[in-house]
Amino acid sequence: MTSDYGIAAMKARRATAEAATYPETLAALVDGAAAENGDTTLAKWLETGQTISYAEFAEASRKLASSLLAQGIRKGTHVAVMLPNVPAYPLTWVALGRIGAVMIPVNIHYTQQELKFVLTDADAQFLVIDDTALPALDGMAELPPLMDTSRIILHGGTREGTLDWDALLRDGAADFTAPSALSRTDMLNLQYTSGTTGFPKGCMLSHDYWVLLGSLAAHWRGAAGDVRNVLIWAPFNYMDPQWQFLMTMCLGGTAKIAPRISLSRAYDILVEEEIHYCIFPEPALKAWPEGEKDKALHLKYVSIFGWREDARREVERRFGCVARESFGMTEVGGALMVPEAAGEKAFERTCGLPTAFREVRIVDDSGTDVPRGEIGELWVAGRGILWGYYKRPQANAEGFSGRWFRTGDLFRQDDDGFFQIVGRIKDMIRRSGENIAAQEVEAVMNAMPGVIESAAVGVPEPGRGEEVKVYLLLADGKTPADIPPEAVIEHCAGRLAKFKTPRFIAYVDTFPRTVSNKIRKNAILPEGADPRAGSWDRVEGRWLPDEDKDAVAG
């Protein structure tokens, strides 16, 4: 009998998940986990070795909540949090959730201008800030309209006129009770998107969003076996560490929290901390040569995103774990997931099937469902997705069609019912009337031996609209002489249609990235620079001079 690729099993687990009862609020989830796990270690911060148990975490968050309440933070108060990956981050989040206040996560690396934008746009009334981030705050000529020095809570130091986070925690009362009733539909986070292509927008996310996201992540990942130790390496201002922390709670496990990702150190952390689950970066497979030490790993399940087929096979073969793709975004949380029992299907470039509480459609420009196999925009609906974008009526009008959220991502559904991402609508290269997904070109580039990572972009060209250009990051010890442009073009033959084959090729020593390690394509070149200069031109068969702005005519 032909395999159903785990579809039936996933439908059954989806039904189980949708029939389950979930905690009403973030605080209820934390208190339930503390009652069940008590003195079990909830988290360990790898940089300092500090640990905290489930019971200690619940009590500390209640104490902090009582002190924040005494300072005037109430239900609905907007509180910005600008902290690194330290215990204060999740404690502050849960404390605010206990009160019914709204957390605004802020990137610890923001400049003065970026910080002021978010504080002002989010109508922040309080700011919890680490002393290492004070230069960004001090650079402001004046505080945003709703801010005041007396409502700045400083972590990691003291300053006259501000509140001391450590003192607030120390002096709080452990018998805190919320003064206002809370429900699952109350807002918990005003979560800003990364803003790599423009000013970020604040997503209004409820308690239900986070409780479901963490609970369902545990529901799916826990099926892989006894998943207990979870590695969290991205900054807590992003959504991934937040749901991973809640997932760990739901699993009764221990979160091992690193300050940042480091490929050179990550392998040792995976072994020493006996990590069972993490989001695994594909470049690590090339950075770590296969060998006997692979047997020292304890991985049971890893999340992967956009990997090439041979890498998907390699990670499961080398590490004996389950590696599965999924699709989610800040606005909707989780939407698609590849079943654990997908078998050979898991090695294809697919994001899987709708997860619990999610409905999906693929539609054309008019909002009509496209036939299976054709490309269209993915729309998502279901329980707990974002309310909308804060103070963005135009973005809300454009981003929603009734109850459906328009993701801006292009997908197709295959004959087996699985959904495959083709690329972002805004990450499509338009050449002579043909749509080329940058992701498709990058997948072919990344599969080439000696190439660690790539970025495909469109270069304006009068005759064809755009031409494809790729930037290549080579493996350590490799140079363009080892992997010349001619070899790149040869590699594309049989893998890409000729119109998709890059015309321009360039090499980079590093890529500009967001803190979550995504390539910032709009920052690869300085603003106003000619994207063709210094590139190898396939059509002309030569390197273009750095300043030869007119070298390529229509």
Coordinates of C-alpha atoms in Angstrom, one line a residue:
M1 CA 0.0 0.0 0.0
T2 CA 1.3 3.5 -0.8
S3 CA 2.3 5.5 2.2
D4 CA 0.0 8.3 3.2
Y5 CA 3.1 10.2 4.5
G6 CA 1.7 10.4 8.0
I7 CA -1.4 12.3 7.0
A8 CA -3.8 10.1 8.9
A9 CA -1.7 10.1 12.1
M10 CA -1.4 13.9 11.9
K11 CA -5.1 14.3 11.4
A12 CA -5.7 12.2 14.5
R13 CA -3.2 14.2 16.6
R14 CA -4.7 17.4 15.3
A15 CA -8.1 16.3 16.5
T16 CA -6.7 15.4 19.9
A17 CA -5.0 18.8 20.1
E18 CA -8.2 20.7 19.2
A19 CA -10.3 18.7 21.7
A20 CA -7.9 19.5 24.6
T21 CA -8.4 22.1 27.3
Y22 CA -5.7 24.7 27.6
P23 CA -4.7 27.2 30.3
E24 CA -6.6 30.4 30.1
T25 CA -3.6 32.7 30.5
L26 CA 0.2 32.8 30.5
A27 CA 0.1 32.9 34.3
A28 CA -2.2 29.8 34.4
L29 CA 0.2 27.9 32.2
V30 CA 3.2 28.8 34.4
D31 CA 1.4 28.0 37.7
G32 CA 0.2 24.7 36.3
A33 CA 3.7 23.7 35.2
A34 CA 5.1 24.7 38.6
A35 CA 2.5 22.6 40.4
E36 CA 3.4 19.6 38.3
N37 CA 7.2 19.9 38.2
G38 CA 8.1 21.8 41.4
D39 CA 11.8 21.6 42.0
T40 CA 12.7 20.4 38.5
T41 CA 15.1 22.8 36.8
L42 CA 13.1 24.9 34.4
A43 CA 16.0 26.9 32.9
K44 CA 19.8 27.1 32.8
W45 CA 21.6 30.1 31.4
L46 CA 24.7 28.8 29.8
E47 CA 26.8 31.9 30.0
T48 CA 26.5 32.2 33.8
G49 CA 25.4 28.7 34.8
Q50 CA 22.5 30.2 36.7
T51 CA 19.5 27.9 37.1
I52 CA 15.9 28.3 38.3
S53 CA 13.3 25.7 39.1
Y54 CA 9.6 25.7 38.1
A55 CA 8.5 26.6 41.6
E56 CA 11.1 29.3 42.0
F57 CA 10.2 30.8 38.6
A58 CA 6.5 30.9 39.4
E59 CA 7.1 32.5 42.8
A60 CA 9.6 35.1 41.5
S61 CA 7.2 36.2 38.7
R62 CA 4.5 36.7 41.4
K63 CA 6.8 38.8 43.5
L64 CA 7.9 40.9 40.5
A65 CA 4.2 41.3 39.5
S66 CA 3.3 42.7 42.9
S67 CA 6.1 45.3 42.8
L68 CA 5.3 46.3 39.2
L69 CA 1.7 46.8 40.2
A70 CA 2.8 49.0 43.1
Q71 CA 4.6 51.2 40.6
G72 CA 1.4 51.8 38.6
I73 CA 1.5 49.1 36.0
R74 CA -2.1 48.0 35.4
K75 CA -4.0 45.9 33.0
G76 CA -3.4 47.2 29.6
T77 CA -0.3 49.2 30.5
H78 CA 2.3 49.1 27.7
V79 CA 5.7 48.1 29.0
A80 CA 8.8 47.9 26.7
V81 CA 11.4 45.3 27.6
M82 CA 15.0 45.7 26.3
L83 CA 17.0 42.9 27.9
P84 CA 19.5 40.3 26.7
N85 CA 18.9 36.6 27.3
V86 CA 19.0 36.8 31.1
P87 CA 16.5 35.4 33.7
A88 CA 14.9 38.8 34.0
Y89 CA 13.5 38.5 30.5
P90 CA 11.0 35.6 30.9
L91 CA 10.3 36.7 34.5
T92 CA 9.3 40.2 33.4
W93 CA 7.2 38.7 30.6
V94 CA 5.2 36.5 33.0
A95 CA 5.0 39.1 35.7
L96 CA 3.4 41.5 33.2
G97 CA 1.1 38.8 32.0
R98 CA 0.0 38.2 35.6
I99 CA -1.1 41.8 35.8
G100 CA -2.7 41.9 32.4
A101 CA -0.1 44.4 31.1
V102 CA 1.3 44.3 27.6
M103 CA 5.0 43.5 26.9
I104 CA 6.7 45.2 24.0
P105 CA 9.9 43.2 23.2
V106 CA 12.7 45.5 22.1
N107 CA 15.9 44.4 20.3
I108 CA 18.9 44.9 22.7
H109 CA 21.0 46.2 19.7
Y110 CA 18.6 48.9 18.7
T111 CA 20.1 52.3 18.1
Q112 CA 18.7 55.5 19.6
Q113 CA 16.6 56.2 16.5
E114 CA 15.2 52.6 16.4
L115 CA 14.4 52.6 20.1
K116 CA 12.7 55.9 20.0
F117 CA 10.6 54.7 17.1
V118 CA 9.3 51.6 18.9
L119 CA 8.7 53.3 22.2
T120 CA 6.8 56.1 20.5
D121 CA 4.9 53.9 18.1
A122 CA 3.9 51.4 20.8
D123 CA 2.8 54.1 23.3
A124 CA 5.2 52.6 25.8
Q125 CA 4.6 53.9 29.4
F126 CA 7.3 52.0 31.1
L127 CA 10.7 50.7 30.0
V128 CA 12.6 47.7 31.5
I129 CA 16.2 48.2 30.2
D130 CA 19.5 46.5 30.7
D131 CA 22.4 48.8 31.7
T132 CA 24.3 47.7 28.6
A133 CA 21.6 49.3 26.4
L134 CA 21.6 52.7 28.2
P135 CA 23.6 54.4 25.4
A136 CA 20.6 54.1 23.0
L137 CA 18.3 55.6 25.6
D138 CA 20.8 58.3 26.6
G139 CA 21.2 59.3 23.0
M140 CA 17.6 60.6 22.9
A141 CA 17.2 64.4 23.1
E142 CA 14.0 63.8 25.0
L143 CA 12.0 60.7 26.0
P144 CA 8.9 59.7 24.0
P145 CA 5.6 61.4 25.0
L146 CA 4.3 58.8 27.5
M147 CA 7.7 58.0 29.1
D148 CA 9.3 59.4 32.2
T149 CA 12.6 58.8 33.9
S150 CA 10.7 57.6 37.0
R151 CA 9.1 54.8 34.9
I152 CA 12.4 53.4 33.6
I153 CA 13.3 50.1 35.3
L154 CA 17.0 49.4 35.2
H155 CA 18.4 45.9 35.2
G156 CA 22.0 45.1 35.9
G157 CA 22.9 48.5 37.6
T158 CA 21.5 51.5 39.4
R159 CA 20.9 55.1 38.3
E160 CA 19.4 58.0 40.2
G161 CA 15.8 58.6 39.4
T162 CA 15.1 55.1 37.9
L163 CA 13.7 52.0 39.4
D164 CA 15.9 49.0 40.3
W165 CA 14.7 45.7 38.7
D166 CA 16.5 43.6 41.3
A167 CA 15.1 45.5 44.2
L168 CA 11.6 45.2 42.7
L169 CA 12.0 41.4 42.5
R170 CA 13.5 41.2 46.0
D171 CA 10.9 43.3 47.7
G172 CA 7.8 41.9 46.0
A173 CA 5.1 39.8 47.7
A174 CA 4.7 36.2 46.7
D175 CA 1.0 36.1 47.4
F176 CA 0.2 38.4 44.4
T177 CA -3.3 38.3 43.0
A178 CA -4.3 40.1 39.8
P179 CA -6.6 43.0 40.6
S180 CA -8.4 42.7 37.2
A181 CA -9.9 39.6 35.7
L182 CA -7.9 38.2 32.8
S183 CA -9.1 36.1 29.8
R184 CA -7.4 34.3 27.0
T185 CA -8.4 37.0 24.5
D186 CA -6.6 39.8 26.4
M187 CA -3.5 41.2 24.7
L188 CA -0.2 39.9 26.1
N189 CA 2.4 41.1 23.5
L190 CA 2.8 43.9 21.1
Q191 CA 5.4 42.0 19.1
Y192 CA 7.2 44.0 16.5
T193 CA 8.2 42.5 13.2
S194 CA 11.9 42.6 12.3
G195 CA 11.5 45.6 9.9
T196 CA 14.3 44.5 7.5
T197 CA 12.4 46.0 4.6
G198 CA 11.0 49.0 6.3
F199 CA 9.7 50.3 9.6
P200 CA 8.5 47.4 11.9
K201 CA 4.9 46.9 12.7
G202 CA 3.5 45.9 16.1
C203 CA 1.5 42.6 16.1
M204 CA -1.2 42.5 18.8
L205 CA -0.9 39.0 20.2
S206 CA -3.2 37.5 22.9
H207 CA -2.6 35.2 25.9
D208 CA -4.3 32.5 23.8
Y209 CA -1.8 33.0 20.9
W210 CA 1.1 32.2 23.2
V211 CA -0.5 29.5 25.3
L212 CA -1.6 27.6 22.1
L213 CA 1.8 28.2 20.4
G214 CA 3.8 26.8 23.3
S215 CA 1.3 23.9 24.0
L216 CA 1.0 22.8 20.4
A217 CA 4.8 23.0 19.9
A218 CA 5.1 20.5 22.8
H219 CA 2.3 18.4 21.4
W220 CA 4.1 17.9 18.1
R221 CA 7.7 17.8 19.2
G222 CA 7.0 15.6 22.2
A223 CA 5.8 12.9 19.9
A224 CA 9.5 12.3 18.9
G225 CA 10.2 10.7 22.3
D226 CA 11.4 12.0 25.6
V227 CA 12.2 15.5 24.6
R228 CA 13.4 17.4 27.7
N229 CA 16.4 19.6 27.1
V230 CA 15.7 22.4 24.7
L231 CA 18.4 24.8 23.4
I232 CA 17.3 28.4 23.0
W233 CA 19.9 30.6 21.2
A234 CA 18.0 33.4 19.6
P235 CA 17.3 36.7 21.5
F236 CA 14.2 36.7 23.6
N237 CA 12.8 39.7 21.8
Y238 CA 12.0 37.4 18.9
M239 CA 9.0 35.0 19.0
D240 CA 11.0 31.8 18.7
P241 CA 12.6 31.9 22.2
Q242 CA 9.3 32.8 23.7
W243 CA 7.4 29.9 22.4
Q244 CA 10.3 27.5 22.9
F245 CA 10.4 28.6 26.6
L246 CA 6.7 27.8 26.9
M247 CA 7.1 24.6 25.0
T248 CA 9.7 23.5 27.5
M249 CA 7.3 24.1 30.3
C250 CA 4.6 22.1 28.7
L251 CA 7.1 19.2 28.2
G252 CA 8.3 19.4 31.8
G253 CA 11.8 19.9 30.5
T254 CA 14.8 22.3 30.9
A255 CA 15.5 25.3 28.7
K256 CA 19.2 25.7 28.0
I257 CA 19.5 29.4 27.1
A258 CA 22.5 30.7 25.2
P259 CA 23.2 34.5 24.8
R260 CA 23.6 34.0 21.0
I261 CA 24.2 31.4 18.3
S262 CA 27.9 30.4 17.6
L263 CA 28.6 27.7 15.1
S264 CA 32.0 27.1 16.5
R265 CA 30.6 26.6 20.0
A266 CA 27.2 25.1 19.2
Y267 CA 28.3 21.5 18.7
D268 CA 30.0 21.4 22.1
I269 CA 26.8 22.9 23.7
L270 CA 24.6 20.2 22.1
V271 CA 26.8 17.5 23.5
E272 CA 27.6 18.9 26.9
E273 CA 24.0 20.0 27.7
E274 CA 22.5 16.8 26.2
I275 CA 20.2 18.8 23.9
H276 CA 17.2 16.9 22.6
Y277 CA 15.6 19.7 20.6
C278 CA 16.7 22.9 18.8
I279 CA 16.2 25.0 15.7
F280 CA 19.2 23.7 13.7
P281 CA 21.0 26.0 11.3
E282 CA 21.8 24.3 7.9
P283 CA 25.3 25.8 7.6
A284 CA 26.3 23.8 10.7
L285 CA 26.2 20.6 8.7
K286 CA 29.0 21.9 6.4
A287 CA 30.8 23.5 9.3
W288 CA 31.0 20.2 11.3
P289 CA 32.6 17.4 9.3
E290 CA 31.0 14.1 9.7
G291 CA 32.8 11.8 12.2
E292 CA 32.7 9.6 15.3
K293 CA 31.8 12.6 17.5
D294 CA 28.4 12.7 15.8
K295 CA 27.5 9.7 18.0
A296 CA 27.9 11.9 21.1
L297 CA 24.9 14.0 20.2
H298 CA 21.5 13.4 22.0
L299 CA 19.2 15.1 19.5
K300 CA 15.8 13.7 19.1
Y301 CA 14.0 16.4 17.0
V302 CA 15.2 19.4 15.2
S303 CA 13.3 22.1 13.3
I304 CA 14.6 23.0 9.9
F305 CA 13.6 25.7 7.5
G306 CA 14.2 25.8 3.7
W307 CA 16.8 23.0 3.7
R308 CA 17.9 21.3 0.5
E309 CA 17.0 17.6 0.2
D310 CA 20.4 16.1 0.7
A311 CA 20.9 18.1 3.9
R312 CA 17.5 16.8 5.3
R313 CA 18.7 13.2 4.7
E314 CA 22.1 13.9 6.1
V315 CA 20.9 15.4 9.5
E316 CA 18.7 12.4 10.2
R317 CA 21.3 9.9 9.1
R318 CA 24.2 11.4 11.0
F319 CA 22.4 12.3 14.2
G320 CA 19.6 9.7 14.3
C321 CA 16.9 12.4 14.9
V322 CA 13.7 13.6 13.4
A323 CA 14.2 16.7 11.3
R324 CA 11.0 18.5 10.2
E325 CA 10.1 21.6 8.4
S326 CA 7.2 23.9 9.4
F327 CA 5.8 27.2 8.5
G328 CA 4.9 30.0 10.9
M329 CA 5.2 33.7 11.3
T330 CA 4.7 36.3 14.0
E331 CA 1.2 37.1 12.8
V332 CA -0.2 33.6 13.0
G333 CA 2.1 31.5 15.1
G334 CA 2.3 28.0 13.7
A335 CA 0.4 27.2 10.5
L336 CA 1.9 24.2 8.7
M337 CA 4.0 21.3 9.9
V338 CA 5.5 18.2 8.3
P339 CA 4.2 15.0 10.1
E340 CA 6.7 13.0 12.1
A341 CA 5.7 9.9 10.1
A342 CA 6.1 11.7 6.7
G343 CA 8.8 9.3 5.6
E344 CA 10.3 10.2 2.2
K345 CA 8.0 13.1 2.0
A346 CA 10.0 14.9 4.7
F347 CA 13.0 15.1 2.5
E348 CA 11.2 17.2 -0.1
R349 CA 11.1 20.9 0.2
T350 CA 7.7 21.0 1.8
C351 CA 6.2 22.9 4.8
G352 CA 3.7 20.1 5.5
L353 CA 0.0 20.2 6.4
P354 CA -2.2 22.6 8.5
T355 CA -1.6 22.3 12.2
A356 CA -4.2 22.4 14.9
F357 CA -6.6 25.4 14.9
R358 CA -5.4 26.5 11.5
E359 CA -7.2 26.7 8.1
V360 CA -5.2 27.6 5.0
R361 CA -6.0 28.6 1.4
I362 CA -3.9 29.4 -1.7
V363 CA -5.5 32.1 -3.7
D364 CA -4.9 34.3 -6.7
D365 CA -4.8 38.1 -6.9
S366 CA -8.6 38.2 -6.8
G367 CA -8.9 36.1 -3.7
T368 CA -10.1 33.0 -5.6
D369 CA -8.7 29.6 -4.6
V370 CA -6.2 28.4 -7.3
P371 CA -6.3 24.8 -8.6
R372 CA -4.0 22.3 -6.8
G373 CA -0.4 22.6 -8.2
E374 CA -0.7 26.3 -9.1
I375 CA 1.1 29.1 -7.3
G376 CA -0.8 31.6 -5.2
E377 CA -0.7 33.5 -1.9
L378 CA -1.2 31.6 1.3
W379 CA -4.0 32.8 3.5
V380 CA -4.4 31.6 7.1
A381 CA -7.3 31.7 9.6
G382 CA -8.0 30.2 13.0
R383 CA -8.0 30.6 16.7
G384 CA -5.5 32.9 18.4
I385 CA -3.9 34.7 15.4
L386 CA -3.0 38.3 15.8
W387 CA -5.7 40.9 16.4
G388 CA -4.1 43.1 13.8
Y389 CA -1.3 45.6 13.5
Y390 CA -1.2 48.3 16.2
K391 CA -2.3 51.7 14.8
R392 CA -2.0 50.5 11.2
P393 CA -5.4 50.7 9.7
Q394 CA -4.1 50.6 6.1
A395 CA -1.9 47.6 6.9
N396 CA -4.9 45.9 8.5
A397 CA -7.1 46.6 5.5
E398 CA -4.4 45.2 3.2
G399 CA -3.4 42.3 5.4
F400 CA -6.8 40.8 6.1
S401 CA -9.7 39.6 4.0
G402 CA -12.5 39.0 6.5
R403 CA -11.2 36.4 8.9
W404 CA -8.3 35.4 6.6
F405 CA -4.8 36.8 7.1
R406 CA -2.9 37.3 3.9
T407 CA 0.7 36.0 4.6
G408 CA 2.4 37.6 1.6
D409 CA 4.0 34.2 0.9
L410 CA 3.7 32.3 -2.3
F411 CA 2.8 28.6 -2.0
R412 CA 1.6 25.6 -4.1
Q413 CA -0.1 22.5 -2.9
D414 CA 1.1 19.2 -4.3
D415 CA -0.8 16.1 -5.3
D416 CA -0.4 14.6 -1.8
G417 CA -1.9 17.7 -0.2
F418 CA 1.3 19.1 1.2
F419 CA 2.1 22.8 1.0
Q420 CA 5.3 24.1 -0.5
I421 CA 6.6 27.6 -0.1
V422 CA 7.8 29.2 -3.3
G423 CA 8.9 32.5 -1.9
R424 CA 7.8 35.9 -0.7
I425 CA 5.7 38.0 -3.0
K426 CA 8.2 40.8 -2.4
D427 CA 11.1 38.3 -2.9
M428 CA 10.3 37.4 -6.5
I429 CA 12.5 38.4 -9.3
R430 CA 10.7 39.4 -12.5
R431 CA 12.6 38.7 -15.7
S432 CA 11.1 39.1 -19.1
G433 CA 7.6 38.3 -17.8
E434 CA 8.8 35.3 -15.8
N435 CA 8.5 35.1 -12.0
I436 CA 11.6 33.6 -10.4
A437 CA 11.5 32.7 -6.7
A438 CA 14.8 33.8 -5.0
Q439 CA 14.4 30.8 -2.7
E440 CA 14.5 28.4 -5.6
V441 CA 17.7 29.9 -6.9
E442 CA 19.2 29.9 -3.4
A443 CA 18.4 26.2 -2.9
V444 CA 20.4 25.3 -6.0
M445 CA 23.3 27.5 -4.9
N446 CA 23.3 26.1 -1.4
A447 CA 23.5 22.6 -2.7
M448 CA 26.8 23.2 -4.5
P449 CA 29.8 21.8 -2.7
G450 CA 31.9 24.5 -1.1
V451 CA 29.0 27.0 -0.9
I452 CA 27.8 27.7 2.7
E453 CA 25.0 30.1 1.9
S454 CA 23.7 32.3 -0.8
A455 CA 21.4 35.3 -1.5
A456 CA 19.6 35.8 -4.8
V457 CA 18.3 39.3 -5.7
G458 CA 16.9 41.1 -8.7
V459 CA 19.1 43.6 -10.5
P460 CA 17.3 46.2 -12.6
E461 CA 17.9 45.8 -16.3
P462 CA 16.1 47.9 -18.9
G463 CA 15.5 45.2 -21.5
R464 CA 14.1 42.5 -19.2
G465 CA 13.0 44.3 -16.1
E466 CA 15.4 42.4 -13.8
E467 CA 18.3 39.9 -14.0
V468 CA 19.2 37.4 -11.3
K469 CA 22.2 38.0 -9.2
V470 CA 23.6 35.7 -6.5
Y471 CA 25.9 36.4 -3.7
L472 CA 27.9 33.4 -2.5
L473 CA 29.4 32.8 0.9
L474 CA 32.1 30.0 0.6
A475 CA 33.2 27.4 3.1
D476 CA 36.3 28.1 5.2
G477 CA 39.4 27.7 3.1
K478 CA 37.6 28.1 -0.2
T479 CA 38.1 31.0 -2.6
P480 CA 36.5 32.1 -5.9
A481 CA 39.4 30.4 -7.6
D482 CA 38.2 27.1 -6.2
I483 CA 34.6 27.7 -7.1
P484 CA 34.8 30.1 -10.1
P485 CA 31.7 31.6 -11.8
E486 CA 32.0 29.2 -14.7
A487 CA 31.6 26.3 -12.2
V488 CA 28.6 27.9 -10.6
I489 CA 26.9 28.2 -14.0
E490 CA 27.8 24.6 -14.9
H491 CA 26.2 23.6 -11.5
C492 CA 23.0 25.3 -12.5
A493 CA 22.7 23.4 -15.8
G494 CA 20.0 20.8 -15.4
R495 CA 19.0 22.2 -12.0
L496 CA 17.6 25.6 -13.1
A497 CA 15.9 26.8 -16.3
K498 CA 18.2 29.1 -18.3
F499 CA 16.1 32.1 -17.5
K500 CA 16.5 31.4 -13.7
T501 CA 20.3 30.9 -14.0
P502 CA 22.1 33.8 -12.4
R503 CA 23.5 36.4 -14.8
F504 CA 25.6 38.1 -12.1
I505 CA 27.7 36.4 -9.5
A506 CA 29.6 37.9 -6.6
Y507 CA 31.3 36.5 -3.5
V508 CA 31.1 37.8 0.0
D509 CA 33.1 37.2 3.2
T510 CA 30.0 37.6 5.4
F511 CA 26.3 38.5 5.1
P512 CA 24.6 41.3 7.1
R513 CA 22.0 39.6 9.3
T514 CA 19.1 40.2 11.6
V515 CA 19.7 39.0 15.2
S516 CA 17.7 35.9 14.3
N517 CA 20.4 35.1 11.7
K518 CA 18.3 35.9 8.6
I519 CA 20.2 37.5 5.7
R520 CA 19.3 41.2 5.3
K521 CA 19.4 41.4 1.5
N522 CA 18.7 45.1 1.4
A523 CA 21.9 45.7 3.4
I524 CA 24.4 43.6 1.3
L525 CA 25.3 46.6 -0.7
P526 CA 25.6 50.2 0.5
E527 CA 22.6 52.4 -0.4
G528 CA 22.9 53.7 -3.9
A529 CA 25.7 51.3 -5.0
D530 CA 25.6 49.7 -8.4
P531 CA 24.6 46.1 -7.9
R532 CA 26.4 45.0 -11.1
A533 CA 29.8 46.6 -10.4
G534 CA 32.4 44.1 -9.4
S535 CA 30.3 41.1 -10.4
W536 CA 31.0 38.4 -12.9
D537 CA 28.6 38.7 -15.9
R538 CA 27.5 35.4 -17.4
V539 CA 26.4 37.1 -20.7
E540 CA 29.6 39.0 -21.3
G541 CA 31.8 36.3 -19.7
R542 CA 33.9 38.7 -17.7
W543 CA 34.3 40.5 -14.4
L544 CA 32.7 44.0 -14.4
P545 CA 34.9 46.7 -13.0
D546 CA 34.0 48.0 -9.6
E547 CA 33.0 51.4 -11.0
D548 CA 31.8 50.4 -14.4
K549 CA 28.2 51.5 -13.9
D550 CA 27.4 51.5 -17.6
A551 CA 29.1 48.1 -18.4
V552 CA 25.8 46.3 -18.9
A553 CA 23.5 47.9 -21.5
G554 CA 19.9 46.8 -22.2

